[in-house]
Coordinates of C-alpha atoms and ligand atoms in Angstrom, one line a residue:
M227 CA 109.9 103.9 82.3
P228 CA 106.6 104.6 80.0
L229 CA 105.0 107.9 81.0
L230 CA 101.7 107.1 79.3
T231 CA 98.4 109.2 79.2
S232 CA 98.8 112.6 80.6
L233 CA 95.0 112.8 81.5
R234 CA 92.1 110.8 81.4
I235 CA 89.3 112.2 79.6
C236 CA 86.0 110.5 80.2
T237 CA 82.4 111.0 80.8
R238 CA 80.3 109.1 83.4
P239 CA 76.9 109.3 84.5
V240 CA 76.5 111.5 87.7
H241 CA 75.2 109.9 90.8
P242 CA 72.3 112.1 92.1
I243 CA 73.9 112.8 95.5
Q244 CA 76.9 114.2 93.7
R245 CA 75.0 116.0 91.6
H246 CA 73.3 117.8 94.5
F247 CA 76.6 118.4 96.4
R248 CA 78.2 119.7 93.0
R249 CA 75.4 122.1 92.8
L250 CA 76.1 122.9 96.5
L251 CA 79.4 123.2 96.4
G252 CA 80.9 123.8 93.1
S253 CA 83.5 121.8 91.0
H254 CA 85.1 119.7 93.8
L255 CA 83.2 116.6 93.8
S256 CA 82.9 116.4 89.8
T257 CA 82.9 113.0 88.4
G258 CA 82.2 113.8 84.7
C259 CA 84.0 115.5 81.9
R260 CA 87.5 116.3 83.5
R261 CA 88.1 119.9 83.3
I262 CA 91.8 120.5 82.1
G263 CA 93.7 123.7 83.4
V264 CA 91.8 124.2 87.1
S265 CA 94.1 126.6 88.6
V266 CA 95.2 125.3 92.2
Q267 CA 94.4 128.1 94.8
S268 CA 95.5 127.9 98.0
A269 CA 93.3 128.6 101.0
F270 CA 95.8 131.6 101.5
Y271 CA 94.9 133.1 98.3
H272 CA 91.3 132.5 98.1
Q273 CA 89.6 135.7 97.8
Y274 CA 86.8 136.6 100.1
S275 CA 86.3 140.0 98.5
S276 CA 84.1 142.3 100.6
S277 CA 81.9 143.0 97.9
S278 CA 80.8 139.3 97.9
S279 CA 80.9 138.7 101.4
S280 CA 79.5 142.0 103.1
T281 CA 76.1 140.4 102.9
T282 CA 76.8 137.5 105.2
D283 CA 76.9 138.0 108.8
N284 CA 79.9 136.4 109.8
A285 CA 82.1 138.0 106.5
L286 CA 85.6 138.9 106.9
C287 CA 86.6 142.6 106.8
G288 CA 89.6 144.5 107.6
K289 CA 93.3 144.2 107.9
G290 CA 95.3 142.8 110.8
I291 CA 99.1 141.9 111.7
V292 CA 100.6 139.0 113.7
V293 CA 104.0 139.6 115.4
G294 CA 106.1 137.9 117.8
C295 CA 107.8 138.3 121.2
Y296 CA 110.6 136.2 123.0
E297 CA 110.7 135.5 126.6
T298 CA 113.8 137.0 128.2
E299 CA 114.9 136.7 132.0
G300 CA 112.1 138.7 133.7
G301 CA 111.0 140.4 130.8
Y302 CA 110.4 139.9 126.8
E303 CA 112.0 140.8 123.6
L304 CA 110.2 142.0 120.2
T305 CA 111.0 140.0 117.1
E306 CA 112.7 142.0 114.3
C307 CA 109.3 142.6 112.7
A308 CA 107.6 143.6 116.1
K309 CA 110.4 145.9 116.4
D310 CA 109.9 147.3 113.0
V311 CA 106.2 148.1 114.3
D312 CA 107.2 149.3 117.5
L313 CA 109.5 152.1 116.0
Q314 CA 107.0 153.0 113.2
T315 CA 104.2 153.7 116.0
K316 CA 106.5 155.6 118.0
G317 CA 106.8 153.2 120.7
K318 CA 102.9 152.5 121.0
L319 CA 103.4 148.5 120.8
I320 CA 105.8 148.2 123.7
H321 CA 103.7 150.6 125.7
T322 CA 100.4 148.7 125.3
I323 CA 102.0 145.4 125.8
N324 CA 103.2 146.7 129.1
M325 CA 100.0 148.0 129.9
S326 CA 98.3 144.7 129.2
G327 CA 100.6 142.7 131.7
G328 CA 103.4 142.6 130.1
P329 CA 105.4 139.5 128.9
I330 CA 103.2 137.0 126.6
K331 CA 103.8 133.3 127.4
K332 CA 104.9 130.6 124.9
G333 CA 101.8 129.4 122.8
E334 CA 99.8 132.3 124.4
S335 CA 98.5 135.4 121.9
R336 CA 97.1 138.8 123.1
L337 CA 95.2 140.9 120.8
F338 CA 95.5 144.6 120.4
Y339 CA 93.3 147.3 118.5
D340 CA 94.7 150.4 116.8
I341 CA 98.3 150.0 117.3
T342 CA 99.1 151.2 113.7
E343 CA 96.9 153.4 111.5
D344 CA 96.5 150.7 108.6
H345 CA 95.8 147.8 110.6
A346 CA 92.9 147.6 112.9
H347 CA 93.9 144.4 114.5
L348 CA 97.2 143.5 116.0
A349 CA 98.2 140.0 117.7
V350 CA 101.5 139.4 119.5
V351 CA 102.2 135.7 119.8
G352 CA 104.9 134.3 122.5
L353 CA 107.6 132.4 121.4
G354 CA 109.4 131.4 124.5
P355 CA 113.2 131.9 124.9
R356 CA 115.0 132.9 122.0
N357 CA 117.0 129.8 120.7
K358 CA 120.8 130.3 121.4
G359 CA 121.9 127.8 119.5
A360 CA 122.7 125.1 122.4
P361 CA 120.4 122.3 122.5
D362 CA 117.9 122.5 125.3
V363 CA 118.3 119.4 127.8
S364 CA 114.7 119.5 128.6
T365 CA 113.6 118.9 125.2
I366 CA 116.3 116.8 124.0
N367 CA 114.4 113.5 124.1
E368 CA 111.4 115.0 121.9
D369 CA 113.3 114.2 118.9
I370 CA 112.1 117.4 117.2
D371 CA 113.6 120.2 116.0
V372 CA 111.7 122.4 119.1
S373 CA 112.0 126.0 117.5
R374 CA 110.5 125.4 114.4
Q375 CA 107.7 123.5 115.8
T376 CA 107.3 126.5 118.2
V377 CA 107.0 128.7 115.3
R378 CA 104.4 126.6 113.7
S379 CA 102.4 126.7 116.6
A380 CA 102.8 130.5 117.4
A381 CA 101.9 131.3 113.7
A382 CA 98.7 129.1 114.1
V383 CA 97.6 130.7 117.3
G384 CA 97.9 134.4 115.8
T385 CA 96.4 133.4 112.7
K386 CA 93.6 131.8 114.2
M387 CA 93.2 134.4 116.7
L388 CA 92.7 137.1 113.8
Q389 CA 90.4 134.8 111.9
S390 CA 87.9 134.5 115.0
A391 CA 88.3 138.4 115.0
K392 CA 87.0 138.2 111.6
V393 CA 90.0 140.0 110.1
A394 CA 90.0 139.7 106.2
D395 CA 93.6 140.3 105.2
I396 CA 96.4 139.1 107.5
L397 CA 100.3 140.1 107.7
L398 CA 102.3 137.6 109.4
D399 CA 105.8 138.2 111.2
D400 CA 108.2 135.5 109.8
L401 CA 109.1 134.8 113.3
S402 CA 112.6 134.0 112.4
D403 CA 111.4 130.9 110.2
A404 CA 109.3 132.0 107.3
E405 CA 108.8 128.4 106.2
A406 CA 107.6 127.0 109.5
C407 CA 105.7 129.9 110.0
A408 CA 103.8 129.3 106.5
E409 CA 103.1 125.6 107.6
G410 CA 101.7 126.5 110.7
S411 CA 99.6 129.3 109.5
V412 CA 98.3 127.4 106.3
L413 CA 97.4 124.1 108.5
S414 CA 95.9 126.3 111.0
L415 CA 93.4 127.3 108.3
F416 CA 92.2 123.9 107.3
S417 CA 88.5 123.3 108.2
F418 CA 86.3 120.6 106.3
D419 CA 83.1 122.4 106.4
R420 CA 82.3 122.3 102.7
L421 CA 79.3 119.9 103.3
K422 CA 77.7 122.6 105.8
A423 CA 75.8 125.1 105.0
E424 CA 77.2 128.5 103.7
K425 CA 76.9 130.4 106.8
K426 CA 78.3 127.7 108.9
R427 CA 81.6 127.3 107.0
K428 CA 84.4 129.3 108.2
K429 CA 85.6 132.2 106.2
I430 CA 89.2 131.9 105.3
P431 CA 91.6 135.4 105.6
N432 CA 94.0 136.2 103.2
V433 CA 97.7 135.4 105.0
N434 CA 100.9 137.2 103.6
L435 CA 104.2 137.6 104.8
L436 CA 105.0 140.9 106.5
S437 CA 108.6 140.8 105.3
T438 CA 109.7 141.8 101.9
N439 CA 113.1 140.0 102.4
P440 CA 113.2 137.8 99.1
V441 CA 114.7 134.8 101.2
H442 CA 112.0 134.9 103.5
S443 CA 109.6 135.1 100.6
D444 CA 111.2 132.1 99.3
N445 CA 111.1 130.0 102.5
W446 CA 107.4 131.6 103.0
E447 CA 106.4 130.0 99.5
R448 CA 108.1 126.6 100.4
G449 CA 106.0 126.5 103.4
C450 CA 103.0 127.3 101.7
V451 CA 103.4 124.2 99.3
L452 CA 104.0 121.9 102.3
G453 CA 101.2 123.2 104.4
E454 CA 98.8 122.9 101.4
A455 CA 99.8 119.7 100.4
Q456 CA 99.1 118.0 104.0
N457 CA 95.9 120.2 103.8
F458 CA 94.9 118.2 100.4
A459 CA 95.7 114.8 102.0
R460 CA 93.3 115.9 105.0
D461 CA 90.8 116.9 102.5
L462 CA 90.6 113.8 100.9
M463 CA 91.1 111.4 104.0
E464 CA 88.2 113.6 105.8
T465 CA 85.8 113.3 102.5
P466 CA 83.1 110.9 103.2
S467 CA 83.5 107.3 101.5
N468 CA 80.3 108.0 99.2
L469 CA 81.7 111.1 98.0
L470 CA 85.3 109.9 97.5
T471 CA 84.9 106.3 95.5
P472 CA 88.3 104.9 94.1
T473 CA 87.0 106.6 91.0
I474 CA 86.3 109.8 92.5
F475 CA 89.7 109.8 93.9
V476 CA 91.2 109.4 90.7
D477 CA 89.2 112.4 89.3
R478 CA 90.2 114.7 92.3
V479 CA 93.8 113.7 91.7
S480 CA 93.8 114.4 88.0
E481 CA 91.7 117.8 88.3
R482 CA 94.6 118.9 91.0
V483 CA 97.3 117.4 89.0
G484 CA 95.8 119.6 85.6
G485 CA 95.9 122.7 87.6
I486 CA 99.6 122.2 88.9
R487 CA 101.0 121.2 85.4
Q488 CA 99.9 124.8 84.3
G489 CA 102.4 126.5 86.9
L490 CA 105.3 124.1 85.6
A491 CA 108.3 124.9 83.3
D492 CA 107.5 121.4 81.8
P493 CA 104.0 120.3 82.4
N494 CA 104.9 117.0 81.1
A495 CA 107.2 116.5 84.1
L496 CA 104.0 115.7 85.9
T497 CA 101.6 113.0 84.7
V498 CA 98.8 110.6 86.1
V499 CA 98.0 107.1 84.7
P500 CA 95.2 105.6 86.2
R501 CA 95.4 102.0 85.4
P502 CA 91.6 100.4 85.2
L503 CA 90.3 96.7 86.5
S504 CA 91.2 95.4 82.9
W505 CA 94.9 96.6 83.6
I506 CA 94.9 95.1 87.3
Q507 CA 93.6 91.9 86.0
S508 CA 96.5 91.6 83.3
Q509 CA 99.0 92.3 86.0
D510 CA 98.0 89.2 87.9
M511 CA 97.2 91.2 90.8
G512 CA 95.2 88.4 92.5
A513 CA 96.1 89.7 96.1
F514 CA 94.7 93.2 95.3
L515 CA 91.6 91.8 93.1
S516 CA 90.4 89.6 96.1
I517 CA 89.8 92.6 98.0
A518 CA 88.5 94.9 95.3
K519 CA 85.8 92.1 93.8
G520 CA 83.9 92.3 97.1
S521 CA 82.5 96.1 96.2
S522 CA 80.6 97.0 93.0
E523 CA 82.9 100.3 93.0
S524 CA 85.5 99.6 90.4
P525 CA 89.1 99.7 91.7
W526 CA 92.0 101.7 90.2
L527 CA 95.5 101.8 90.6
L528 CA 96.7 105.2 90.0
E529 CA 100.2 106.2 89.1
V530 CA 101.5 109.8 89.6
H531 CA 105.0 110.5 87.8
Y532 CA 107.2 113.0 88.4
R533 CA 110.3 113.7 86.3
G534 CA 112.6 116.1 88.0
T535 CA 116.0 115.6 86.2
E536 CA 115.4 117.0 82.9
S537 CA 118.9 115.8 81.9
R538 CA 118.7 112.1 83.0
E539 CA 115.5 110.7 82.7
D540 CA 117.4 107.3 83.3
K541 CA 117.8 108.3 86.9
Q542 CA 116.4 105.6 89.2
P543 CA 113.3 106.6 90.9
I544 CA 112.0 106.7 94.3
V545 CA 108.8 104.8 94.2
L546 CA 105.8 105.7 96.9
V547 CA 103.3 103.2 97.4
G548 CA 100.3 104.3 99.3
K549 CA 97.4 102.1 100.8
G550 CA 94.2 103.6 99.2
V551 CA 91.2 101.7 101.0
T552 CA 88.2 104.5 100.6
F553 CA 86.3 102.6 102.9
D554 CA 87.2 99.5 105.0
T555 CA 84.3 98.0 106.5
G556 CA 86.6 94.6 107.3
G557 CA 84.7 92.6 104.7
I558 CA 83.2 89.4 105.7
S559 CA 85.5 89.6 109.1
I560 CA 83.3 92.7 109.5
K561 CA 84.6 95.5 112.1
P562 CA 82.1 96.6 115.1
S563 CA 80.1 99.3 114.0
S564 CA 81.4 101.7 116.7
G565 CA 83.9 104.5 115.1
M566 CA 83.5 102.5 111.8
G567 CA 83.0 105.8 110.0
L568 CA 86.8 106.9 110.4
M569 CA 87.5 103.9 108.3
R570 CA 86.7 106.4 105.7
A571 CA 90.3 107.7 106.1
D572 CA 91.7 104.2 105.4
M573 CA 93.2 106.0 102.1
G574 CA 95.4 108.2 104.2
G575 CA 98.6 106.3 102.8
A576 CA 97.3 107.0 99.2
A577 CA 96.4 110.7 100.1
C578 CA 99.8 111.4 101.5
V579 CA 101.5 109.7 98.5
V580 CA 99.6 111.7 95.8
A581 CA 100.1 115.0 97.9
T582 CA 103.5 114.4 98.1
V583 CA 104.4 114.0 94.4
M584 CA 102.5 117.0 93.5
A585 CA 104.3 119.1 96.0
L586 CA 107.8 117.7 94.5
A587 CA 106.8 119.1 91.4
Q588 CA 105.7 122.5 92.8
L589 CA 109.2 122.6 94.7
G590 CA 110.7 121.7 91.2
C591 CA 112.7 118.6 93.2
Q592 CA 115.5 117.2 91.3
Q593 CA 114.4 113.5 91.5
N594 CA 112.4 111.2 89.4
V595 CA 109.3 110.1 91.7
V596 CA 106.8 107.5 91.1
G597 CA 103.6 107.3 93.3
L598 CA 101.5 104.0 93.0
V599 CA 98.0 104.0 94.8
P600 CA 95.8 100.9 94.8
L601 CA 92.3 102.0 95.3
C602 CA 89.2 100.0 96.2
E603 CA 86.6 99.6 98.9
N604 CA 86.8 96.5 101.5
M605 CA 83.1 95.4 101.7
P606 CA 81.4 92.2 102.4
S607 CA 79.1 90.8 99.7
S608 CA 78.4 87.6 98.0
R609 CA 81.4 88.3 95.7
A610 CA 83.6 89.2 98.8
V611 CA 86.7 87.3 99.8
K612 CA 86.4 84.7 102.6
P613 CA 88.4 83.7 105.7
G614 CA 90.2 80.7 104.6
D615 CA 90.4 81.3 100.9
V616 CA 93.7 81.4 99.3
V617 CA 94.7 83.9 96.6
V618 CA 98.0 84.4 94.7
A619 CA 99.7 87.8 94.4
K620 CA 101.8 88.9 91.4
N621 CA 105.2 87.4 92.5
G622 CA 103.3 83.8 92.5
K623 CA 103.0 83.6 96.2
S624 CA 99.8 82.0 97.7
I625 CA 98.2 83.9 100.5
E626 CA 95.7 82.3 103.1
V627 CA 93.2 85.5 103.7
D628 CA 92.9 84.4 107.6
N629 CA 90.9 87.6 108.2
T630 CA 89.5 89.7 105.4
D631 CA 89.9 92.7 107.6
A632 CA 93.8 92.4 107.0
E633 CA 93.2 93.9 103.3
G634 CA 95.7 96.7 103.3
R635 CA 98.4 94.3 103.0
L636 CA 96.8 92.4 100.3
L637 CA 96.7 95.6 98.0
L638 CA 100.2 96.6 99.2
A639 CA 101.6 93.1 98.1
D640 CA 100.8 93.4 94.6
T641 CA 101.7 97.0 94.1
L642 CA 105.0 96.5 95.9
C643 CA 105.8 93.7 93.4
Y644 CA 104.8 96.1 90.5
A645 CA 106.9 98.8 92.1
H646 CA 110.0 96.8 91.3
T647 CA 109.4 97.1 87.5
F648 CA 110.6 100.9 88.2
N649 CA 114.1 100.1 88.6
P650 CA 113.6 102.1 92.0
Q651 CA 116.5 103.4 94.1
A652 CA 114.3 102.9 96.9
I653 CA 110.7 101.9 97.6
V654 CA 108.7 103.6 100.4
D655 CA 105.0 102.7 101.5
L656 CA 102.6 104.1 103.7
A657 CA 99.4 102.6 105.0
T658 CA 96.8 102.9 107.8
L659 CA 97.6 99.3 108.2
T660 CA 97.2 98.3 111.7
G661 CA 95.1 99.3 114.6
A662 CA 98.2 97.7 116.7
I663 CA 100.5 100.5 115.8
D664 CA 98.0 102.9 117.5
V665 CA 98.0 101.1 120.9
A666 CA 102.1 101.1 120.5
L667 CA 102.8 104.7 119.5
G668 CA 99.5 106.8 119.5
S669 CA 99.8 109.8 117.1
G670 CA 103.3 110.6 118.6
A671 CA 105.2 109.2 115.4
A672 CA 104.5 107.0 112.3
A673 CA 106.1 103.7 112.6
V674 CA 109.0 102.9 110.2
F675 CA 110.0 99.5 109.4
T676 CA 113.0 99.2 107.0
T677 CA 115.7 96.9 106.0
S678 CA 118.0 99.7 105.1
N679 CA 119.6 102.0 108.0
L680 CA 120.2 104.7 105.5
L681 CA 116.4 104.9 104.8
W682 CA 115.7 105.0 108.5
Q683 CA 118.4 107.8 109.1
Q684 CA 117.0 109.9 106.1
L685 CA 113.2 109.5 107.2
H686 CA 114.4 110.0 110.9
K687 CA 115.9 113.4 109.9
A688 CA 113.1 114.4 108.0
G689 CA 111.0 114.0 110.6
H690 CA 112.9 116.0 113.4
V691 CA 112.9 118.6 110.6
T692 CA 109.1 118.9 109.8
G693 CA 108.1 117.8 113.4
D694 CA 106.0 115.2 112.0
R695 CA 108.0 112.5 113.6
V696 CA 108.6 108.9 112.9
W697 CA 110.0 105.9 115.1
R698 CA 111.7 102.8 114.0
M699 CA 110.0 99.2 114.8
P700 CA 111.5 95.8 114.0
L701 CA 111.4 93.4 111.2
Y702 CA 112.8 90.3 113.0
N703 CA 112.7 86.8 111.6
L704 CA 110.6 85.9 114.4
Y705 CA 107.5 87.8 112.9
S706 CA 108.0 86.2 109.5
K707 CA 107.9 83.1 111.1
Q708 CA 104.3 84.0 112.9
I709 CA 103.0 84.3 109.3
E710 CA 103.4 81.0 108.0
S711 CA 100.2 79.0 106.9
H712 CA 99.5 75.5 106.6
L713 CA 97.3 75.9 103.6
A714 CA 99.6 78.6 101.5
D715 CA 102.6 80.3 101.5
I716 CA 101.9 82.6 103.9
S717 CA 98.9 83.8 106.2
N718 CA 97.7 87.5 106.1
T719 CA 97.6 87.3 109.8
G720 CA 100.0 86.5 112.7
N721 CA 99.5 83.3 114.6
R722 CA 100.2 84.9 117.8
S723 CA 96.5 86.7 118.3
R724 CA 97.1 90.3 118.5
S725 CA 100.7 90.3 119.4
G726 CA 103.0 92.4 117.6
G727 CA 100.1 93.1 115.2
A728 CA 102.1 95.9 113.3
C729 CA 105.2 93.7 113.1
T730 CA 103.6 90.8 111.4
A731 CA 102.2 92.9 109.0
A732 CA 105.3 94.7 108.3
A733 CA 106.6 91.0 108.3
F734 CA 104.1 90.1 105.5
L735 CA 105.0 93.1 103.1
K736 CA 108.6 92.1 103.3
E737 CA 107.6 89.1 101.4
F738 CA 107.0 91.2 98.4
V739 CA 109.9 93.2 98.5
E740 CA 113.4 92.4 96.9
V741 CA 115.5 95.5 97.3
D742 CA 117.3 96.6 100.3
E743 CA 116.1 100.5 100.3
W744 CA 112.6 99.8 101.3
A745 CA 110.8 101.2 104.1
H746 CA 107.3 100.6 105.4
L747 CA 105.4 103.5 107.3
D748 CA 102.4 102.2 109.4
I749 CA 100.3 105.5 109.6
A750 CA 97.3 104.3 111.6
G751 CA 98.2 105.9 115.1
V752 CA 98.7 109.2 113.1
M753 CA 95.8 109.3 110.9
E754 CA 93.8 111.5 113.3
S755 CA 94.6 114.4 115.3
H756 CA 92.9 114.8 118.7
G757 CA 94.0 118.7 119.5
E758 CA 97.3 117.9 120.2
L759 CA 98.8 120.7 118.2
P760 CA 97.4 124.0 117.5
F761 CA 98.1 124.1 113.8
L762 CA 96.3 120.7 113.4
G763 CA 93.2 121.0 115.3
K764 CA 91.0 118.0 115.4
G765 CA 90.3 115.5 112.5
M766 CA 92.0 113.5 109.7
S767 CA 95.6 114.6 109.8
G768 CA 97.1 114.1 106.5
R769 CA 100.3 112.9 108.3
P770 CA 103.4 112.3 107.4
T771 CA 102.8 114.2 104.0
R772 CA 105.6 116.9 105.0
T773 CA 108.1 114.5 106.4
L774 CA 107.9 112.6 103.2
I775 CA 108.4 115.5 101.0
Q776 CA 111.2 116.7 103.1
Y777 CA 112.6 113.0 102.9
V778 CA 112.6 113.3 98.9
M779 CA 113.8 116.7 98.9
D780 CA 116.8 116.0 101.1
T781 CA 117.8 113.3 98.9
S782 CA 117.8 115.3 96.0
T783 CA 120.6 117.8 97.2
Ligands
LIG993 N1 92.5 100.0 108.4 C1 92.7 98.7 109.1 C2 93.9 99.3 110.3 C3 93.3 100.7 111.1 C4 92.9 100.7 112.4 C5 93.7 102.1 110.7 C6 92.4 101.8 113.1 C7 93.4 103.4 111.3 C8 92.9 103.1 112.6 C9 93.2 97.8 109.1 O1 92.8 97.3 107.6 C10 93.0 96.6 109.6 O2 91.5 96.3 109.8 N2 93.8 95.9 110.5 C11 93.6 94.8 111.2 C12 94.3 93.8 111.0 C13 94.0 92.5 111.9 C14 92.7 91.8 111.3 C15 95.4 91.5 111.6 C16 93.7 95.3 112.9 O3 94.6 96.2 113.1 O4 92.6 95.1 113.6
LIG994 MG1 90.8 96.2 107.7
LIG995 ZN1 92.3 98.8 106.3

């Protein structure tokens, strides 16, 4: 497996709007000379020192603590951390909780002042009944580790309460699960407001773990990596398409990879290989190119490689493929204009894949992983592919482009063919592929279409642990029949109108897969959060990044 250039160095003219935003916002949107060795700072460690922020009205200051309490029959019980605080304050915490109405319900939070000498603010978050180990029948169909999800939510509620109270430094109770706690807190602090005026941007407090137990600290660190990976995917998804072209996507990923490499024992374990148009042409990727040629923005096929097994470079990699349409207008089969702006997130699969590979490197995962993301825009133009055109994919199959809005499967067809050249142990692709899957599952779970029961079990288990669930969907021959074409080998849409739209899309992809260990995740339904979860708020979700990371981590142990 060739691991070529580690970082591409180039200079390009900077578009005026990018120059403007760069001035406004710092390096983030850089498109020119690559800066190598940018340190990757998490939201958690972003310092808002009082000296620099005290001049603004909404500056953060002071210290605060978040602790938890469980519900018991007719009362409540403090977590271990909360008990310590109560002990140190000679019972002041329990006294104050009792004075303020007693038990705090699950998902709720109560703010107190001057409980301890060092921290002006203290929030107590409700965790519900303590998990006694036996599965709770009322949640058995939820397909989720409820106690971990409760911790994520509670950590988010507590963190946001102190953030609203303008606390600069927060110490967080591990809530019996430091990893989930970190995830909830990190995810809750995400806000995409760097395009707004400075004073309108949310200030990000420092958050650290209250406990000094090294086991808790390790779990906390892992949770931070997971949460930050998802936040990176959210950021890419949320970024407007004029500020995240395929080229800027490559730059943003290369910049972050450069920072992460610095923290690795072996920096060469993580590399990026951006493949330009000429390379895509040389690979006979006629399906991908048919969409890319409709836009004046250059397409890229970005590869992110991670080598986790020092001694066994030949170990078969897991190949992750992500749809990277930086904007989907629908092309000549143009979409209705209402809500079209959401199609800036049609690169959610790509975002999730690159965030995953980087996180696996940070976690020192013992797997070899290759991330492949085809990047382009889907635009109507005089050069755009037209309905009824026939194009030929890398594997020689001819495709009738019945609808130019079914573009994701064309990019993925060629990239899946290419994925086989890495001799993969498994191929997993992720794509915001169909509106039909949003109709079927909404934001409840990402859909998994797979020819492998093992892969299904692994992904399902990972979703249970992370709370970012997946649900299995069928790959029946019925759907393969529905994509037959009278012009070409196959059509890019099903012939039964919109019926089973997500299933015919999956059946289409199956035409380009020759390994058994393959799974396709349709993530269109989970692309956006609508406020269902306290730790995700509203906006682009970055789902299911943590589940993908968890899946790969689990295969390596
Ligand atoms: N990117 C869209 C799917 C999508 C819809 C993602 C809503 C996120 C939210 C995809 O390219 C698309 O347009 N699919 C078409 C396929 C159809 C033309 C067969 C769809 O779902 O309508
Ligand atoms: Mg489309
Ligand atoms: Zn699309």
